[in-house]
PDB file of C-alpha atoms in Angstrom:
ATOM      1  CA  THR F   8     -40.558 -29.995 -41.202  1.00 42.00           C
ATOM      2  CA  PRO F   9     -41.782 -30.006 -44.785  1.00 47.00           C
ATOM      3  CA  LYS F  10     -45.254 -31.346 -45.448  1.00 49.00           C
ATOM      4  CA  PHE F  11     -45.629 -33.628 -48.449  1.00 51.00           C
ATOM      5  CA  PHE F  12     -48.841 -34.135 -50.369  1.00 59.00           C
ATOM      6  CA  TYR F  13     -49.658 -37.425 -52.042  1.00 61.00           C
ATOM      7  CA  ASP F  14     -52.047 -38.439 -54.781  1.00 67.00           C
ATOM      8  CA  ILE F  15     -54.070 -41.154 -53.027  1.00 66.00           C
ATOM      9  CA  GLU F  16     -55.305 -42.659 -56.308  1.00 70.00           C
ATOM     10  CA  LYS F  17     -51.751 -43.081 -57.573  1.00 67.00           C
ATOM     11  CA  ALA F  18     -50.639 -44.479 -54.223  1.00 64.00           C
ATOM     12  CA  GLU F  19     -53.417 -47.080 -54.337  1.00 64.00           C
ATOM     13  CA  LEU F  20     -52.062 -48.288 -57.691  1.00 63.00           C
ATOM     14  CA  LEU F  21     -48.933 -49.416 -55.834  1.00 61.00           C
ATOM     15  CA  HIS F  22     -50.977 -52.107 -54.098  1.00 60.00           C
ATOM     16  CA  CYS F  23     -51.469 -54.419 -57.036  1.00 60.00           C
ATOM     17  CA  GLY F  24     -51.560 -58.194 -57.178  1.00 60.00           C
ATOM     18  CA  ASP F  25     -49.584 -58.319 -60.416  1.00 63.00           C
ATOM     19  CA  CYS F  26     -46.622 -56.251 -59.212  1.00 65.00           C
ATOM     20  CA  LYS F  27     -43.266 -57.977 -59.150  1.00 72.00           C
ATOM     21  CA  ASP F  28     -41.580 -58.589 -55.821  1.00 79.00           C
ATOM     22  CA  VAL F  29     -39.137 -55.924 -54.706  1.00 84.00           C
ATOM     23  CA  THR F  30     -36.206 -56.742 -52.457  1.00 90.00           C
ATOM     24  CA  ILE F  31     -33.841 -54.076 -51.190  1.00 90.00           C
ATOM     25  CA  ASP F  32     -30.252 -54.956 -50.333  1.00 93.00           C
ATOM     26  CA  PHE F  33     -29.432 -53.171 -47.076  1.00 93.00           C
ATOM     27  CA  ALA F  34     -25.674 -53.213 -46.428  1.00 92.00           C
ATOM     28  CA  MET F  35     -24.969 -52.714 -42.743  1.00 91.00           C
ATOM     29  CA  LEU F  36     -21.997 -52.663 -40.417  1.00 91.00           C
ATOM     30  CA  GLU F  37     -22.137 -55.770 -38.265  1.00 93.00           C
ATOM     31  CA  GLY F  38     -22.278 -55.285 -34.531  1.00 93.00           C
ATOM     32  CA  ASP F  39     -23.958 -51.864 -34.581  1.00 89.00           C
ATOM     33  CA  ALA F  40     -26.949 -52.329 -32.273  1.00 89.00           C
ATOM     34  CA  THR F  41     -28.442 -48.909 -33.034  1.00 87.00           C
ATOM     35  CA  HIS F  42     -28.381 -49.469 -36.786  1.00 86.00           C
ATOM     36  CA  LYS F  43     -29.862 -52.953 -36.313  1.00 90.00           C
ATOM     37  CA  ALA F  44     -32.774 -51.515 -34.329  1.00 90.00           C
ATOM     38  CA  VAL F  45     -33.422 -48.841 -36.959  1.00 88.00           C
ATOM     39  CA  GLU F  46     -33.043 -51.426 -39.749  1.00 90.00           C
ATOM     40  CA  GLU F  47     -35.745 -53.542 -38.138  1.00 92.00           C
ATOM     41  CA  MET F  48     -38.124 -50.562 -38.051  1.00 91.00           C
ATOM     42  CA  ILE F  49     -37.378 -49.776 -41.702  1.00 89.00           C
ATOM     43  CA  LYS F  50     -37.844 -53.445 -42.603  1.00 92.00           C
ATOM     44  CA  ASP F  51     -41.218 -53.541 -40.823  1.00 91.00           C
ATOM     45  CA  ASP F  52     -42.385 -50.312 -42.475  1.00 87.00           C
ATOM     46  CA  LEU F  53     -41.379 -51.462 -45.960  1.00 86.00           C
ATOM     47  CA  ALA F  54     -43.006 -54.871 -45.424  1.00 88.00           C
ATOM     48  CA  VAL F  55     -46.357 -53.077 -45.181  1.00 84.00           C
ATOM     49  CA  LEU F  56     -45.737 -51.909 -48.760  1.00 80.00           C
ATOM     50  CA  GLY F  57     -44.727 -55.400 -49.867  1.00 81.00           C
ATOM     51  CA  ILE F  58     -41.031 -54.556 -50.078  1.00 87.00           C
ATOM     52  CA  LYS F  59     -38.603 -57.101 -48.660  1.00 92.00           C
ATOM     53  CA  VAL F  60     -35.352 -56.034 -47.050  1.00 93.00           C
ATOM     54  CA  ASN F  61     -32.268 -58.215 -47.220  1.00 94.00           C
ATOM     55  CA  ALA F  62     -30.054 -57.016 -44.368  1.00 94.00           C
ATOM     56  CA  ARG F  63     -26.447 -57.824 -45.196  1.00 95.00           C
ATOM     57  CA  TYR F  64     -24.215 -57.478 -42.120  1.00 95.00           C
ATOM     58  CA  LEU F  65     -20.598 -56.857 -43.048  1.00 95.00           C
ATOM     59  CA  ALA F  66     -17.344 -56.428 -41.154  1.00 95.00           C
ATOM     60  CA  LYS F  67     -15.819 -52.937 -41.361  1.00 92.00           C
ATOM     61  CA  ASP F  68     -13.547 -53.431 -44.397  1.00 93.00           C
ATOM     62  CA  PRO F  69     -16.114 -55.265 -46.573  1.00 94.00           C
ATOM     63  CA  PHE F  70     -18.735 -52.734 -45.461  1.00 91.00           C
ATOM     64  CA  ASN F  71     -16.536 -49.810 -46.548  1.00 88.00           C
ATOM     65  CA  THR F  72     -15.835 -51.569 -49.851  1.00 91.00           C
ATOM     66  CA  ALA F  73     -19.564 -52.114 -50.449  1.00 90.00           C
ATOM     67  CA  MET F  74     -20.262 -48.458 -49.666  1.00 86.00           C
ATOM     68  CA  THR F  75     -17.588 -46.988 -51.922  1.00 85.00           C
ATOM     69  CA  SER F  76     -18.351 -49.366 -54.810  1.00 87.00           C
ATOM     70  CA  GLY F  77     -22.117 -48.813 -54.677  1.00 86.00           C
ATOM     71  CA  ASP F  78     -22.821 -52.455 -53.782  1.00 90.00           C
ATOM     72  CA  TYR F  79     -26.076 -51.701 -51.936  1.00 88.00           C
ATOM     73  CA  ASP F  80     -29.595 -50.411 -52.394  1.00 87.00           C
ATOM     74  CA  LEU F  81     -29.815 -48.932 -48.911  1.00 87.00           C
ATOM     75  CA  VAL F  82     -27.033 -48.033 -46.496  1.00 86.00           C
ATOM     76  CA  PHE F  83     -26.555 -45.914 -43.403  1.00 83.00           C
ATOM     77  CA  SER F  84     -24.320 -42.937 -44.001  1.00 75.00           C
ATOM     78  CA  GLU F  85     -22.997 -40.469 -41.492  1.00 70.00           C
ATOM     79  CA  THR F  86     -21.395 -37.079 -41.731  1.00 61.00           C
ATOM     80  CA  TRP F  87     -18.225 -36.101 -39.915  1.00 61.00           C
ATOM     81  CA  GLY F  88     -19.598 -32.592 -39.646  1.00 59.00           C
ATOM     82  CA  ALA F  89     -22.123 -31.249 -37.219  1.00 60.00           C
ATOM     83  CA  PRO F  90     -25.692 -32.502 -37.703  1.00 60.00           C
ATOM     84  CA  TYR F  91     -27.408 -30.654 -40.544  1.00 64.00           C
ATOM     85  CA  ASP F  92     -24.068 -29.314 -41.800  1.00 73.00           C
ATOM     86  CA  PRO F  93     -24.684 -29.238 -45.558  1.00 72.00           C
ATOM     87  CA  ASN F  94     -21.180 -28.029 -46.351  1.00 83.00           C
ATOM     88  CA  SER F  95     -19.101 -31.003 -45.273  1.00 81.00           C
ATOM     89  CA  TYR F  96     -21.858 -33.533 -45.926  1.00 78.00           C
ATOM     90  CA  ALA F  97     -22.627 -32.553 -49.514  1.00 82.00           C
ATOM     91  CA  ALA F  98     -18.942 -31.977 -50.302  1.00 85.00           C
ATOM     92  CA  SER F  99     -18.274 -35.578 -49.253  1.00 82.00           C
ATOM     93  CA  TRP F 100     -20.604 -36.756 -52.039  1.00 83.00           C
ATOM     94  CA  THR F 101     -17.999 -35.657 -54.572  1.00 87.00           C
ATOM     95  CA  THR F 102     -15.152 -37.814 -53.212  1.00 84.00           C
ATOM     96  CA  PRO F 103     -14.598 -41.433 -54.328  1.00 83.00           C
ATOM     97  CA  ASP F 104     -14.088 -42.719 -50.787  1.00 80.00           C
ATOM     98  CA  GLU F 105     -17.695 -42.032 -49.755  1.00 77.00           C
ATOM     99  CA  ALA F 106     -20.896 -44.055 -50.289  1.00 76.00           C
ATOM    100  CA  HIS F 107     -22.578 -41.217 -52.157  1.00 78.00           C
ATOM    101  CA  TYR F 108     -19.954 -41.112 -54.903  1.00 81.00           C
ATOM    102  CA  PRO F 109     -20.950 -44.256 -56.856  1.00 82.00           C
ATOM    103  CA  VAL F 110     -24.581 -43.146 -56.756  1.00 79.00           C
ATOM    104  CA  MET F 111     -23.649 -39.701 -58.070  1.00 81.00           C
ATOM    105  CA  GLN F 112     -21.917 -41.333 -61.068  1.00 83.00           C
ATOM    106  CA  THR F 113     -25.239 -42.780 -62.272  1.00 82.00           C
ATOM    107  CA  LEU F 114     -27.199 -39.532 -62.416  1.00 80.00           C
ATOM    108  CA  ASP F 115     -28.326 -37.530 -65.403  1.00 78.00           C
ATOM    109  CA  PRO F 116     -28.555 -33.743 -65.692  1.00 77.00           C
ATOM    110  CA  PRO F 117     -29.398 -31.509 -63.999  1.00 74.00           C
ATOM    111  CA  LEU F 118     -27.712 -33.462 -61.206  1.00 80.00           C
ATOM    112  CA  ASP F 119     -24.927 -35.363 -62.978  1.00 86.00           C
ATOM    113  CA  SER F 120     -21.733 -35.803 -60.971  1.00 87.00           C
ATOM    114  CA  GLU F 121     -19.719 -33.085 -62.729  1.00 90.00           C
ATOM    115  CA  THR F 122     -22.456 -30.467 -62.429  1.00 91.00           C
ATOM    116  CA  PHE F 123     -23.062 -31.405 -58.809  1.00 90.00           C
ATOM    117  CA  ALA F 124     -19.351 -31.159 -57.916  1.00 92.00           C
ATOM    118  CA  ALA F 125     -19.102 -27.767 -59.635  1.00 94.00           C
ATOM    119  CA  SER F 126     -22.210 -26.561 -57.791  1.00 93.00           C
ATOM    120  CA  ILE F 127     -20.760 -27.655 -54.450  1.00 93.00           C
ATOM    121  CA  GLN F 128     -17.460 -25.881 -55.140  1.00 94.00           C
ATOM    122  CA  SER F 129     -19.366 -22.773 -56.161  1.00 96.00           C
ATOM    123  CA  VAL F 130     -21.548 -22.668 -53.042  1.00 95.00           C
ATOM    124  CA  LEU F 131     -18.580 -23.343 -50.752  1.00 94.00           C
ATOM    125  CA  SER F 132     -16.717 -20.364 -52.167  1.00 95.00           C
ATOM    126  CA  GLU F 133     -19.736 -18.023 -52.140  1.00 96.00           C
ATOM    127  CA  THR F 134     -19.435 -15.158 -49.650  1.00 96.00           C
ATOM    128  CA  ASP F 135     -22.801 -13.454 -50.166  1.00 97.00           C
ATOM    129  CA  PRO F 136     -25.326 -15.050 -47.757  1.00 96.00           C
ATOM    130  CA  ALA F 137     -28.346 -14.518 -50.025  1.00 97.00           C
ATOM    131  CA  THR F 138     -26.587 -15.986 -53.068  1.00 97.00           C
ATOM    132  CA  ARG F 139     -25.242 -18.872 -50.976  1.00 95.00           C
ATOM    133  CA  GLN F 140     -28.773 -19.629 -49.732  1.00 95.00           C
ATOM    134  CA  GLN F 141     -30.125 -19.600 -53.290  1.00 96.00           C
ATOM    135  CA  LYS F 142     -27.370 -21.976 -54.436  1.00 95.00           C
ATOM    136  CA  TRP F 143     -28.091 -24.367 -51.559  1.00 92.00           C
ATOM    137  CA  THR F 144     -31.791 -24.213 -52.366  1.00 93.00           C
ATOM    138  CA  THR F 145     -31.056 -25.204 -55.963  1.00 92.00           C
ATOM    139  CA  ILE F 146     -28.661 -28.010 -54.975  1.00 89.00           C
ATOM    140  CA  LEU F 147     -30.954 -29.487 -52.341  1.00 86.00           C
ATOM    141  CA  SER F 148     -34.003 -29.158 -54.614  1.00 87.00           C
ATOM    142  CA  ASP F 149     -32.145 -31.111 -57.327  1.00 85.00           C
ATOM    143  CA  VAL F 150     -31.202 -33.799 -54.783  1.00 83.00           C
ATOM    144  CA  HIS F 151     -34.824 -33.957 -53.621  1.00 82.00           C
ATOM    145  CA  GLU F 152     -36.218 -34.175 -57.157  1.00 80.00           C
ATOM    146  CA  GLN F 153     -33.849 -37.032 -58.045  1.00 78.00           C
ATOM    147  CA  VAL F 154     -34.832 -38.860 -54.820  1.00 71.00           C
ATOM    148  CA  LEU F 155     -31.127 -39.395 -54.401  1.00 69.00           C
ATOM    149  CA  HIS F 156     -31.120 -39.626 -50.633  1.00 68.00           C
ATOM    150  CA  LEU F 157     -33.852 -40.504 -48.233  1.00 68.00           C
ATOM    151  CA  PRO F 158     -33.138 -39.102 -44.771  1.00 65.00           C
ATOM    152  CA  LEU F 159     -34.756 -41.705 -42.541  1.00 66.00           C
ATOM    153  CA  TYR F 160     -32.820 -41.402 -39.355  1.00 63.00           C
ATOM    154  CA  GLY F 161     -30.143 -39.415 -37.590  1.00 62.00           C
ATOM    155  CA  LYS F 162     -28.142 -39.686 -34.418  1.00 61.00           C
ATOM    156  CA  ARG F 163     -26.108 -37.318 -32.321  1.00 57.00           C
TER     157      ARG F 163
END
């Protein structure tokens, strides 16, 4: 587990009386009890920071439409691959039928959508383990630096 270091003085600046209210639109699949429970924990944690969460429960088809059109601030996403399988998960970010795709279209270099897709194709075709590891390190570092995804929760 990586350890993150924070600048306490900068963090304290986030607690200001003059800050504007922040509300996050959380698109969720209705009827999913596990996601609802996790959503409530996320909502409680963000409330401590003064961030409101608007949970929007949607039936399957409207939920899928919201995901693929980017009509959300926060959404649960799952991979069809094995947990921690970067190959299928990251490759899915390059296809228009996934929630990641509309987000990827808004990014600037070094992680714009075309560069990202080319990087994924390159790493998937790499046969040398050391080179493949270096390419994954670069890709995942770029994702981390852009704060593109926030892995909050996982299930098996």
